[in-house]
mmCIF file of C-alpha atoms in Angstrom:
data_model
loop_
_atom_site.group_PDB
_atom_site.id
_atom_site.type_symbol
_atom_site.label_atom_id
_atom_site.label_comp_id
_atom_site.label_asym_id
_atom_site.label_seq_id
_atom_site.Cartn_x
_atom_site.Cartn_y
_atom_site.Cartn_z
ATOM 1 C CA MET A 294 0.066 0.003 -0.047
ATOM 2 C CA MET A 295 1.390 3.513 -0.935
ATOM 3 C CA ILE A 296 2.182 5.764 1.942
ATOM 4 C CA TRP A 297 2.251 9.423 1.507
ATOM 5 C CA SER A 298 5.320 11.345 2.871
ATOM 6 C CA ALA A 299 4.331 14.070 5.196
ATOM 7 C CA GLY A 300 7.733 15.400 4.633
ATOM 8 C CA ALA A 301 7.532 15.587 0.787
ATOM 9 C CA VAL A 302 4.001 17.070 1.101
ATOM 10 C CA ALA A 303 5.155 19.888 3.334
ATOM 11 C CA ASP A 304 7.740 20.830 0.809
ATOM 12 C CA ASP A 305 4.973 20.801 -1.853
ATOM 13 C CA LEU A 306 2.718 23.005 0.251
ATOM 14 C CA VAL A 307 5.386 25.644 1.089
ATOM 15 C CA GLY A 308 7.010 25.387 -2.417
ATOM 16 C CA GLY A 309 10.411 26.079 -0.885
ATOM 17 C CA CYS A 310 9.192 29.500 0.423
ATOM 18 C CA CYS A 311 9.775 30.356 3.993
ATOM 19 C CA CYS A 312 7.080 32.938 4.341
ATOM 20 C CA CYS A 313 3.754 32.532 6.026
ATOM 21 C CA SER A 314 0.710 30.860 4.729
ATOM 22 C CA SER A 315 -0.918 34.010 3.409
ATOM 23 C CA CYS A 316 1.855 34.300 0.792
ATOM 24 C CA PRO A 317 0.247 33.634 -2.563
ATOM 25 C CA SER A 318 2.687 31.039 -3.644
ATOM 26 C CA ALA A 319 1.944 29.124 -0.499
ATOM 27 C CA ARG A 320 -1.770 29.725 -0.421
ATOM 28 C CA ASP A 321 -2.227 28.548 -3.982
ATOM 29 C CA SER A 322 -0.265 25.351 -3.506
ATOM 30 C CA VAL A 323 -2.416 24.162 -0.462
ATOM 31 C CA VAL A 324 -4.331 21.384 -2.543
ATOM 32 C CA ALA A 325 -4.893 17.661 -2.052
ATOM 33 C CA TYR A 326 -1.905 15.623 -2.856
ATOM 34 C CA LYS A 327 -1.988 13.639 -5.916
ATOM 35 C CA PRO A 328 -0.039 10.552 -6.165
ATOM 36 C CA ALA A 329 1.457 9.812 -9.976
ATOM 37 C CA ASN A 330 -0.263 6.350 -9.900
ATOM 38 C CA PRO A 331 -3.647 6.527 -8.086
ATOM 39 C CA LEU A 332 -4.296 3.385 -6.090
ATOM 40 C CA ARG A 333 -6.823 0.861 -7.109
ATOM 41 C CA HIS A 334 -7.317 -0.714 -3.665
ATOM 42 C CA PHE A 335 -8.129 2.436 -1.422
ATOM 43 C CA THR A 336 -8.794 2.960 2.308
ATOM 44 C CA VAL A 337 -10.757 5.876 3.380
ATOM 45 C CA LEU A 338 -11.017 7.605 6.714
ATOM 46 C CA ALA A 339 -14.591 9.464 6.804
ATOM 47 C CA VAL A 340 -16.493 11.860 9.108
ATOM 48 C CA GLU A 341 -19.947 12.970 9.116
ATOM 49 C CA SER A 342 -21.513 15.896 11.256
ATOM 50 C CA SER A 343 -24.282 17.272 9.339
ATOM 51 C CA ALA A 344 -26.834 17.225 12.099
ATOM 52 C CA ASP A 345 -26.592 15.758 15.408
ATOM 53 C CA ASP A 346 -24.771 12.443 15.178
ATOM 54 C CA THR A 347 -20.983 12.529 15.231
ATOM 55 C CA CYS A 348 -19.760 9.790 12.995
ATOM 56 C CA ALA A 349 -16.456 8.231 11.833
ATOM 57 C CA ALA A 350 -15.721 5.210 9.759
ATOM 58 C CA VAL A 351 -13.171 3.518 7.726
ATOM 59 C CA VAL A 352 -14.057 2.010 4.481
ATOM 60 C CA THR A 353 -12.330 0.342 1.615
ATOM 61 C CA SER A 354 -12.626 0.165 -2.211
ATOM 62 C CA SER A 355 -13.323 -3.569 -1.750
ATOM 63 C CA ARG A 356 -16.713 -2.746 0.038
ATOM 64 C CA GLU A 357 -15.355 -3.434 3.357
ATOM 65 C CA VAL A 358 -16.586 -1.423 6.368
ATOM 66 C CA LEU A 359 -13.830 -1.864 8.822
ATOM 67 C CA SER A 360 -15.162 0.424 11.406
ATOM 68 C CA ASN A 361 -18.393 2.584 11.736
ATOM 69 C CA VAL A 362 -18.637 4.827 14.737
ATOM 70 C CA VAL A 363 -21.804 6.857 15.566
ATOM 71 C CA ILE A 364 -22.275 8.812 18.716
ATOM 72 C CA LYS A 365 -25.740 9.951 19.342
ATOM 73 C CA GLN A 366 -26.875 13.285 21.029
ATOM 74 C CA HIS A 367 -30.411 12.394 21.770
ATOM 75 C CA ASP A 368 -30.238 13.228 25.531
ATOM 76 C CA LEU A 369 -28.798 16.671 24.699
ATOM 77 C CA HIS A 370 -31.703 17.675 22.330
ATOM 78 C CA GLU A 371 -34.841 16.001 23.950
ATOM 79 C CA GLY A 372 -35.490 18.706 26.266
ATOM 80 C CA PHE A 373 -35.643 21.229 23.165
ATOM 81 C CA GLY A 374 -38.123 18.971 21.345
ATOM 82 C CA GLY A 375 -35.578 19.077 18.367
ATOM 83 C CA ILE A 376 -32.046 19.711 17.470
ATOM 84 C CA HIS A 377 -30.458 22.715 19.167
ATOM 85 C CA PRO A 378 -27.805 24.004 16.574
ATOM 86 C CA MET A 379 -25.410 25.517 19.187
ATOM 87 C CA VAL A 380 -25.707 22.327 21.599
ATOM 88 C CA ALA A 381 -25.247 20.026 18.441
ATOM 89 C CA ILE A 382 -22.009 21.990 17.521
ATOM 90 C CA GLU A 383 -20.589 21.791 21.052
ATOM 91 C CA GLY A 384 -21.527 18.121 21.157
ATOM 92 C CA HIS A 385 -19.637 17.477 17.902
ATOM 93 C CA GLN A 386 -16.575 19.415 19.160
ATOM 94 C CA ARG A 387 -16.540 17.122 22.188
ATOM 95 C CA ASN A 388 -17.172 14.065 20.370
ATOM 96 C CA MET A 389 -15.149 14.155 16.990
ATOM 97 C CA PRO A 390 -11.912 13.289 18.434
ATOM 98 C CA THR A 391 -13.282 10.361 20.098
ATOM 99 C CA ALA A 392 -15.223 9.121 17.091
ATOM 100 C CA VAL A 393 -11.998 9.387 14.946
ATOM 101 C CA ARG A 394 -9.874 7.561 17.394
ATOM 102 C CA ARG A 395 -12.289 4.707 17.891
ATOM 103 C CA ALA A 396 -12.903 4.468 14.130
ATOM 104 C CA LEU A 397 -9.132 3.872 13.556
ATOM 105 C CA ASP A 398 -8.771 1.583 16.591
ATOM 106 C CA GLU A 399 -11.683 -0.532 15.613
ATOM 107 C CA SER A 400 -10.494 -0.828 11.899
ATOM 108 C CA ARG A 401 -6.978 -1.742 13.074
ATOM 109 C CA VAL A 402 -5.741 0.222 10.219
ATOM 110 C CA PRO A 403 -2.755 2.437 10.990
ATOM 111 C CA ILE A 404 -3.127 6.012 10.309
ATOM 112 C CA GLN A 405 -0.297 6.029 7.636
ATOM 113 C CA ASN A 406 -2.052 3.396 5.753
ATOM 114 C CA ILE A 407 -5.244 5.511 5.239
ATOM 115 C CA ASP A 408 -5.108 6.596 1.703
ATOM 116 C CA GLY A 409 -7.741 9.530 1.747
ATOM 117 C CA ILE A 410 -10.043 11.668 3.852
ATOM 118 C CA ALA A 411 -13.576 12.161 3.110
ATOM 119 C CA PHE A 412 -16.258 14.368 5.009
ATOM 120 C CA THR A 413 -19.882 15.502 4.668
ATOM 121 C CA ARG A 414 -19.556 18.899 2.639
ATOM 122 C CA GLY A 415 -23.339 19.552 2.849
ATOM 123 C CA PRO A 416 -26.189 19.958 2.996
ATOM 124 C CA GLY A 417 -26.719 20.322 6.691
ATOM 125 C CA ILE A 418 -26.418 22.556 9.632
ATOM 126 C CA GLY A 419 -23.666 24.939 8.850
ATOM 127 C CA GLY A 420 -22.072 25.072 12.255
ATOM 128 C CA CYS A 421 -22.306 21.214 12.594
ATOM 129 C CA LEU A 422 -20.838 20.788 9.083
ATOM 130 C CA SER A 423 -17.903 22.936 10.043
ATOM 131 C CA VAL A 424 -16.829 20.515 12.737
ATOM 132 C CA GLY A 425 -16.402 17.454 10.449
ATOM 133 C CA SER A 426 -14.951 19.692 7.677
ATOM 134 C CA ASN A 427 -12.370 21.133 9.882
ATOM 135 C CA ALA A 428 -11.491 17.730 11.318
ATOM 136 C CA ALA A 429 -11.064 16.312 7.791
ATOM 137 C CA LYS A 430 -9.059 19.124 6.428
ATOM 138 C CA THR A 431 -6.739 19.308 9.395
ATOM 139 C CA LEU A 432 -6.293 15.517 9.050
ATOM 140 C CA ALA A 433 -5.601 15.426 5.449
ATOM 141 C CA ALA A 434 -3.167 18.532 5.419
ATOM 142 C CA ALA A 435 -1.287 17.219 8.259
ATOM 143 C CA LEU A 436 -0.800 13.703 6.901
ATOM 144 C CA GLY A 437 -0.588 14.830 3.386
ATOM 145 C CA LYS A 438 -3.655 12.750 2.183
ATOM 146 C CA PRO A 439 -6.124 13.731 -0.572
ATOM 147 C CA LEU A 440 -9.415 15.204 0.516
ATOM 148 C CA VAL A 441 -13.006 14.742 -0.868
ATOM 149 C CA GLY A 442 -16.086 16.470 0.220
ATOM 150 C CA VAL A 443 -19.400 14.644 -0.114
ATOM 151 C CA HIS A 444 -22.982 15.255 -0.791
ATOM 152 C CA HIS A 445 -24.880 14.040 2.184
ATOM 153 C CA MET A 446 -28.052 12.810 0.255
ATOM 154 C CA GLN A 447 -25.834 11.301 -2.543
ATOM 155 C CA ALA A 448 -24.119 9.258 0.199
ATOM 156 C CA HIS A 449 -27.700 7.997 1.340
ATOM 157 C CA ALA A 450 -28.612 7.179 -2.276
ATOM 158 C CA LEU A 451 -25.477 5.184 -2.995
ATOM 159 C CA THR A 452 -25.215 3.234 0.267
ATOM 160 C CA SER A 453 -27.122 0.194 -1.198
ATOM 161 C CA LEU A 454 -24.018 -0.351 -3.654
ATOM 162 C CA LEU A 455 -21.905 -0.776 -0.509
ATOM 163 C CA THR A 456 -24.314 -3.044 1.294
ATOM 164 C CA SER A 457 -26.025 -5.228 -1.172
ATOM 165 C CA PRO A 458 -24.574 -8.537 -2.580
ATOM 166 C CA THR A 459 -23.106 -7.943 -5.977
ATOM 167 C CA GLU A 460 -25.616 -9.719 -7.726
ATOM 168 C CA GLU A 461 -28.504 -7.667 -6.095
ATOM 169 C CA HIS A 462 -26.650 -4.302 -6.731
ATOM 170 C CA PRO A 463 -29.416 -1.756 -8.029
ATOM 171 C CA GLU A 464 -28.857 -1.154 -11.614
ATOM 172 C CA PHE A 465 -28.728 2.411 -13.158
ATOM 173 C CA PRO A 466 -30.978 4.166 -13.678
ATOM 174 C CA PHE A 467 -32.813 3.444 -10.395
ATOM 175 C CA LEU A 468 -35.206 5.297 -8.227
ATOM 176 C CA THR A 469 -34.177 6.277 -4.793
ATOM 177 C CA LEU A 470 -36.456 7.328 -1.924
ATOM 178 C CA LEU A 471 -34.463 9.691 0.497
ATOM 179 C CA ILE A 472 -36.539 10.059 3.612
ATOM 180 C CA SER A 473 -34.944 11.675 6.481
ATOM 181 C CA GLY A 474 -35.315 14.302 9.350
ATOM 182 C CA GLY A 475 -34.564 17.220 6.618
ATOM 183 C CA HIS A 476 -35.541 15.692 3.292
ATOM 184 C CA THR A 477 -38.285 13.752 1.356
ATOM 185 C CA LEU A 478 -37.061 13.276 -2.163
ATOM 186 C CA LEU A 479 -37.816 10.834 -4.885
ATOM 187 C CA VAL A 480 -34.893 10.944 -7.109
ATOM 188 C CA LEU A 481 -33.693 9.264 -10.478
ATOM 189 C CA ALA A 482 -30.052 8.104 -10.027
ATOM 190 C CA LYS A 483 -28.601 8.148 -13.476
ATOM 191 C CA SER A 484 -24.964 7.282 -12.387
ATOM 192 C CA HIS A 485 -22.769 7.684 -9.401
ATOM 193 C CA SER A 486 -22.732 11.297 -9.955
ATOM 194 C CA SER A 487 -25.990 12.220 -11.779
ATOM 195 C CA PHE A 488 -29.215 12.807 -10.077
ATOM 196 C CA HIS A 489 -32.560 14.114 -11.026
ATOM 197 C CA ILE A 490 -35.155 15.136 -8.470
ATOM 198 C CA LEU A 491 -38.743 13.750 -9.567
ATOM 199 C CA ALA A 492 -40.657 14.818 -6.422
ATOM 200 C CA ASN A 493 -39.932 16.990 -3.357
ATOM 201 C CA THR A 494 -42.095 17.996 -0.465
ATOM 202 C CA VAL A 495 -44.031 21.157 -0.795
ATOM 203 C CA ASP A 496 -43.966 21.644 2.991
ATOM 204 C CA GLU A 497 -42.238 19.659 5.408
ATOM 205 C CA SER A 498 -40.216 16.548 5.316
ATOM 206 C CA VAL A 499 -41.573 13.235 6.529
ATOM 207 C CA GLY A 500 -38.979 13.174 9.384
ATOM 208 C CA ARG A 501 -40.133 16.397 10.811
ATOM 209 C CA THR A 502 -43.694 15.264 10.615
ATOM 210 C CA TYR A 503 -42.680 11.887 12.549
ATOM 211 C CA ASP A 504 -40.902 13.914 15.158
ATOM 212 C CA LYS A 505 -44.158 16.235 15.620
ATOM 213 C CA VAL A 506 -46.505 13.351 15.984
ATOM 214 C CA ALA A 507 -44.105 11.636 18.330
ATOM 215 C CA ARG A 508 -44.538 14.574 20.600
ATOM 216 C CA MET A 509 -48.152 14.639 20.253
ATOM 217 C CA LEU A 510 -48.346 10.972 21.218
ATOM 218 C CA LYS A 511 -45.881 11.643 24.152
ATOM 219 C CA MET A 512 -43.115 9.388 22.866
ATOM 220 C CA PRO A 513 -39.778 9.655 24.955
ATOM 221 C CA TRP A 514 -36.754 9.943 22.650
ATOM 222 C CA GLY A 515 -34.982 7.023 24.240
ATOM 223 C CA THR A 516 -31.640 6.107 22.647
ATOM 224 C CA LYS A 517 -32.855 6.107 19.040
ATOM 225 C CA GLY A 518 -34.720 9.392 18.699
ATOM 226 C CA PRO A 519 -38.447 10.323 18.496
ATOM 227 C CA ALA A 520 -39.168 8.789 14.946
ATOM 228 C CA ALA A 521 -37.661 5.348 15.999
ATOM 229 C CA SER A 522 -39.383 5.327 19.347
ATOM 230 C CA LEU A 523 -42.798 5.992 17.534
ATOM 231 C CA GLU A 524 -42.142 2.918 15.244
ATOM 232 C CA GLU A 525 -41.239 0.829 18.026
ATOM 233 C CA PHE A 526 -44.397 1.898 19.907
ATOM 234 C CA CYS A 527 -46.679 1.266 17.100
ATOM 235 C CA ARG A 528 -45.500 -2.466 16.762
ATOM 236 C CA ARG A 529 -47.038 -3.324 19.937
ATOM 237 C CA ASP A 530 -50.408 -5.258 19.857
ATOM 238 C CA ILE A 531 -53.548 -3.562 20.596
ATOM 239 C CA LYS A 532 -55.364 -5.437 23.518
ATOM 240 C CA ASP A 533 -58.358 -3.300 24.277
ATOM 241 C CA PRO A 534 -61.116 -4.329 21.959
ATOM 242 C CA ASN A 535 -62.949 -1.160 22.628
ATOM 243 C CA VAL A 536 -60.368 1.178 21.025
ATOM 244 C CA PRO A 537 -62.366 3.074 18.246
ATOM 245 C CA ASP A 538 -61.650 2.526 14.665
ATOM 246 C CA ILE A 539 -59.670 5.407 13.137
ATOM 247 C CA GLN A 540 -60.643 6.302 9.726
ATOM 248 C CA PRO A 541 -57.652 6.133 7.191
ATOM 249 C CA PHE A 542 -55.961 9.509 6.691
ATOM 250 C CA THR A 543 -56.306 10.682 3.026
ATOM 251 C CA VAL A 544 -53.425 10.973 0.535
ATOM 252 C CA PRO A 545 -52.878 14.655 -0.282
ATOM 253 C CA MET A 546 -52.525 16.044 -3.864
ATOM 254 C CA PRO A 547 -53.726 13.091 -5.780
ATOM 255 C CA GLY A 548 -52.353 12.995 -9.137
ATOM 256 C CA LYS A 549 -49.582 15.539 -8.396
ATOM 257 C CA LEU A 550 -45.949 14.224 -8.103
ATOM 258 C CA ALA A 551 -45.087 16.037 -5.040
ATOM 259 C CA PHE A 552 -45.189 15.027 -1.226
ATOM 260 C CA SER A 553 -46.947 16.946 1.437
ATOM 261 C CA PHE A 554 -47.008 15.861 5.197
ATOM 262 C CA SER A 555 -48.084 19.199 7.180
ATOM 263 C CA ALA A 556 -51.600 18.108 6.579
ATOM 264 C CA LEU A 557 -50.985 14.837 7.942
ATOM 265 C CA HIS A 558 -49.662 15.848 11.293
ATOM 266 C CA SER A 559 -52.352 18.463 11.467
ATOM 267 C CA ALA A 560 -54.984 15.730 11.043
ATOM 268 C CA VAL A 561 -53.409 13.756 13.742
ATOM 269 C CA GLU A 562 -53.501 17.045 15.944
ATOM 270 C CA ARG A 563 -56.999 17.566 15.193
ATOM 271 C CA TYR A 564 -57.977 14.039 16.060
ATOM 272 C CA ILE A 565 -56.402 14.314 19.428
ATOM 273 C CA SER A 566 -57.817 17.669 20.157
ATOM 274 C CA LYS A 567 -61.306 16.561 19.291
ATOM 275 C CA SER A 568 -61.252 13.360 21.346
ATOM 276 C CA ASP A 569 -63.849 13.446 24.100
ATOM 277 C CA VAL A 570 -61.891 10.833 26.128
ATOM 278 C CA PHE A 571 -58.319 10.420 27.405
ATOM 279 C CA LEU A 572 -56.265 8.492 24.901
ATOM 280 C CA THR A 573 -55.246 5.161 26.347
ATOM 281 C CA GLU A 574 -51.936 3.622 25.502
ATOM 282 C CA ASP A 575 -54.055 1.226 23.078
ATOM 283 C CA HIS A 576 -55.631 4.388 21.467
ATOM 284 C CA ARG A 577 -52.383 6.027 20.953
ATOM 285 C CA ILE A 578 -50.898 2.846 19.305
ATOM 286 C CA ALA A 579 -53.894 2.704 16.973
ATOM 287 C CA LEU A 580 -53.574 6.418 16.290
ATOM 288 C CA GLY A 581 -49.951 6.020 15.671
ATOM 289 C CA GLN A 582 -50.564 2.931 13.328
ATOM 290 C CA ALA A 583 -52.975 5.046 11.303
ATOM 291 C CA PHE A 584 -50.297 7.761 10.865
ATOM 292 C CA GLN A 585 -47.634 5.245 9.730
ATOM 293 C CA ASP A 586 -49.920 3.815 7.397
ATOM 294 C CA ALA A 587 -50.928 7.224 5.998
ATOM 295 C CA VAL A 588 -47.163 8.008 5.482
ATOM 296 C CA ALA A 589 -46.506 4.790 3.641
ATOM 297 C CA ARG A 590 -49.546 4.862 1.501
ATOM 298 C CA GLN A 591 -48.480 8.566 0.321
ATOM 299 C CA LEU A 592 -44.741 7.419 -0.307
ATOM 300 C CA CYS A 593 -45.955 4.428 -2.282
ATOM 301 C CA THR A 594 -48.621 6.168 -4.238
ATOM 302 C CA LYS A 595 -46.176 8.728 -5.442
ATOM 303 C CA LEU A 596 -43.711 6.107 -6.159
ATOM 304 C CA VAL A 597 -45.980 4.158 -8.278
ATOM 305 C CA GLN A 598 -47.159 7.475 -10.008
ATOM 306 C CA CYS A 599 -43.408 8.378 -10.661
ATOM 307 C CA HIS A 600 -42.713 4.769 -12.115
ATOM 308 C CA SER A 601 -45.614 5.040 -14.494
ATOM 309 C CA MET A 602 -44.448 8.433 -15.701
ATOM 310 C CA LEU A 603 -40.941 7.078 -16.513
ATOM 311 C CA SER A 604 -42.284 4.152 -18.244
ATOM 312 C CA ARG A 605 -44.422 6.240 -20.596
ATOM 313 C CA LYS A 606 -40.997 8.185 -21.307
ATOM 314 C CA GLY A 607 -39.336 4.894 -22.105
ATOM 315 C CA ILE A 608 -37.091 4.922 -18.971
ATOM 316 C CA GLU A 609 -36.983 1.438 -17.556
ATOM 317 C CA VAL A 610 -36.501 1.238 -13.842
ATOM 318 C CA ARG A 611 -36.040 -2.069 -12.162
ATOM 319 C CA HIS A 612 -35.010 -1.057 -8.705
ATOM 320 C CA VAL A 613 -35.966 1.284 -5.831
ATOM 321 C CA VAL A 614 -33.564 2.351 -2.960
ATOM 322 C CA ALA A 615 -35.002 3.482 0.244
ATOM 323 C CA SER A 616 -32.615 5.239 2.502
ATOM 324 C CA GLY A 617 -32.571 7.769 5.173
ATOM 325 C CA GLY A 618 -33.460 7.752 8.744
ATOM 326 C CA VAL A 619 -37.276 7.041 8.096
ATOM 327 C CA ALA A 620 -36.568 4.076 5.679
ATOM 328 C CA SER A 621 -38.327 1.162 7.409
ATOM 329 C CA ASN A 622 -40.171 -2.137 7.224
ATOM 330 C CA SER A 623 -43.509 -0.426 7.034
ATOM 331 C CA LEU A 624 -42.602 1.074 3.793
ATOM 332 C CA ARG A 625 -41.475 -2.271 2.155
ATOM 333 C CA GLU A 626 -44.567 -3.941 3.477
ATOM 334 C CA ALA A 627 -46.839 -1.293 1.731
ATOM 335 C CA LEU A 628 -44.922 -1.521 -1.441
ATOM 336 C CA ASP A 629 -45.556 -5.154 -1.685
ATOM 337 C CA ILE A 630 -49.345 -4.740 -1.770
ATOM 338 C CA GLN A 631 -49.211 -2.160 -4.576
ATOM 339 C CA SER A 632 -50.279 -3.405 -8.014
ATOM 340 C CA LEU A 633 -47.605 -2.668 -10.424
ATOM 341 C CA GLU A 634 -47.527 -3.765 -13.989
ATOM 342 C CA GLN A 635 -43.892 -4.157 -13.673
ATOM 343 C CA LYS A 636 -42.364 -5.520 -10.509
ATOM 344 C CA ILE A 637 -39.923 -3.149 -8.835
ATOM 345 C CA SER A 638 -37.414 -4.537 -6.327
ATOM 346 C CA LEU A 639 -37.129 -2.495 -3.211
ATOM 347 C CA ILE A 640 -33.694 -2.441 -1.736
ATOM 348 C CA SER A 641 -32.769 -0.844 1.486
ATOM 349 C CA PRO A 642 -29.536 -0.829 3.537
ATOM 350 C CA PRO A 643 -29.565 -2.334 7.199
ATOM 351 C CA PRO A 644 -31.091 0.132 9.648
ATOM 352 C CA GLU A 645 -27.758 1.243 11.009
ATOM 353 C CA LEU A 646 -26.648 2.533 7.557
ATOM 354 C CA CYS A 647 -30.010 4.067 6.819
ATOM 355 C CA THR A 648 -29.550 6.801 9.351
ATOM 356 C CA ASP A 649 -26.537 9.123 9.223
ATOM 357 C CA ASN A 650 -23.279 7.571 9.297
ATOM 358 C CA ALA A 651 -19.634 8.175 7.965
ATOM 359 C CA ALA A 652 -19.436 4.671 6.198
ATOM 360 C CA MET A 653 -21.840 5.985 3.379
ATOM 361 C CA VAL A 654 -19.683 9.140 3.213
ATOM 362 C CA GLY A 655 -16.474 7.011 2.699
ATOM 363 C CA TRP A 656 -18.177 4.891 0.174
ATOM 364 C CA ALA A 657 -19.690 7.844 -1.785
ATOM 365 C CA SER A 658 -16.286 9.519 -1.926
ATOM 366 C CA MET A 659 -14.465 6.383 -3.350
ATOM 367 C CA TYR A 660 -15.441 6.956 -7.022
ATOM 368 C CA ARG A 661 -13.791 10.395 -7.002
ATOM 369 C CA PHE A 662 -10.761 9.055 -4.974
ATOM 370 C CA LEU A 663 -10.115 6.222 -7.597
ATOM 371 C CA ALA A 664 -10.532 8.737 -10.530
ATOM 372 C CA GLY A 665 -8.038 11.062 -8.820
ATOM 373 C CA ASP A 666 -10.537 13.858 -8.548
ATOM 374 C CA TYR A 667 -9.867 15.562 -5.086
ATOM 375 C CA ASP A 668 -10.765 18.709 -3.444
ATOM 376 C CA ASP A 669 -8.628 21.571 -2.327
ATOM 377 C CA TYR A 670 -8.113 21.699 1.455
ATOM 378 C CA SER A 671 -9.810 25.284 1.082
ATOM 379 C CA VAL A 672 -13.058 23.722 -0.190
ATOM 380 C CA GLU A 673 -15.867 25.429 1.247
ATOM 381 C CA LEU A 674 -19.201 23.868 2.913
ATOM 382 C CA ARG A 675 -22.505 23.981 1.132
ATOM 383 C CA SER A 676 -25.247 24.007 3.836
ATOM 384 C CA LYS A 677 -27.900 24.286 1.068
ATOM 385 C CA TRP A 678 -27.082 21.995 -1.907
ATOM 386 C CA SER A 679 -29.180 20.300 -4.287
ATOM 387 C CA ILE A 680 -28.435 16.580 -4.906
ATOM 388 C CA GLU A 681 -28.926 17.640 -8.739
ATOM 389 C CA THR A 682 -25.473 19.592 -8.602
ATOM 390 C CA PRO A 683 -22.670 17.532 -7.065
ATOM 391 C CA PRO A 684 -19.325 17.967 -8.242
ATOM 392 C CA ASP A 685 -18.874 16.638 -11.705
ATOM 393 C CA ILE A 686 -16.959 13.063 -12.061
ATOM 394 C CA PRO A 687 -16.262 12.887 -15.671
ATOM 395 C CA GLN A 688 -14.673 9.274 -15.274
ATOM 396 C CA TYR A 689 -17.922 7.983 -13.728
ATOM 397 C CA GLN A 690 -20.483 9.524 -15.941
ATOM 398 C CA SER A 691 -22.969 7.196 -17.339
ATOM 399 C CA SER A 692 -22.668 6.694 -21.037
ATOM 400 C CA ASP A 693 -26.469 6.378 -21.452
ATOM 401 C CA ALA A 694 -27.845 9.909 -21.592
ATOM 402 C CA LEU A 695 -31.303 10.090 -19.767
ATOM 403 C CA THR A 696 -33.528 12.954 -20.348
ATOM 404 C CA VAL A 697 -36.368 13.402 -17.770
ATOM 405 C CA CYS A 698 -38.621 16.487 -18.036
#
């Protein structure tokens, strides 16, 4: 395995100049180190801090996840009812050194054998992103390693290429449902670096709606957060036969290729406020199940509508990847009962890789590392960043041009 020489890189960075880093000759040369012969077997140390999870992982180009450390902050934010940006930033600052050290120790890869450093460049909470960015840039510059900044949602979309058996890999083009705390997107993945948004939410994300309904139903965050606690709560059996039937909530905007969840959380709120009796635990379970059913029906209805639209345009899609913190078994079960003219295979990473993690960031960076396409150490964050405009990777563009209007 090639080892970059920190001394040689230091010479490159200063360019033989003894002046300070503000000197133009020094500043212009602060770029990622590029070996003459790019490695085909590559090991990446990646960090992720876009929201409230502090993450670090070591991943190889052979699809090995050698370590995957996630440090949660749920206990810090539960009292605020959501992520408090300053509290999250302080948590990342405390946790990031520990996460990186654990990732290296658990992977048993010496730091000198790390070939590249990856980090989440965006989108996310700006201050939170800066903690991971500064950690990655400092490590890369000090060790003389190449650096790649990754699009957070692109990393979610490509995770199944890391976790699925080779014979079950999704084939481009495939649809991906990106459902998380901050996003609800239905995207056509045309290649490793080319994505087209087909449907977005017109109001709030499904993850935010889950959090609001979890608070309405008085769910404790626990160790997994409000959405996961609600899903676990709704798996319980209803024992009281006198629990009233709850009429299914309607799917909004029928026929329109867009999501809307604010009406759903408002419907749950109205149901609770109009209830003449105290909601027992079984009643809350029934209401939570009705809410989850409505979420799954909306996602699946829009997915079927999108698949039909693509078929009319002559674009064949055989796989759907569901990723993000809200991807769950309820979505898979709902999709299975939909009548499709052409069967779609639903692929979802393991639960621990559906939520935010650094393993997906390391894997999403791999294509750029292997192509020798690195970022400068001065690369800036993008807290708002459409998945349609990630950095171009000419070496990995699909040869089949797809046009979707």
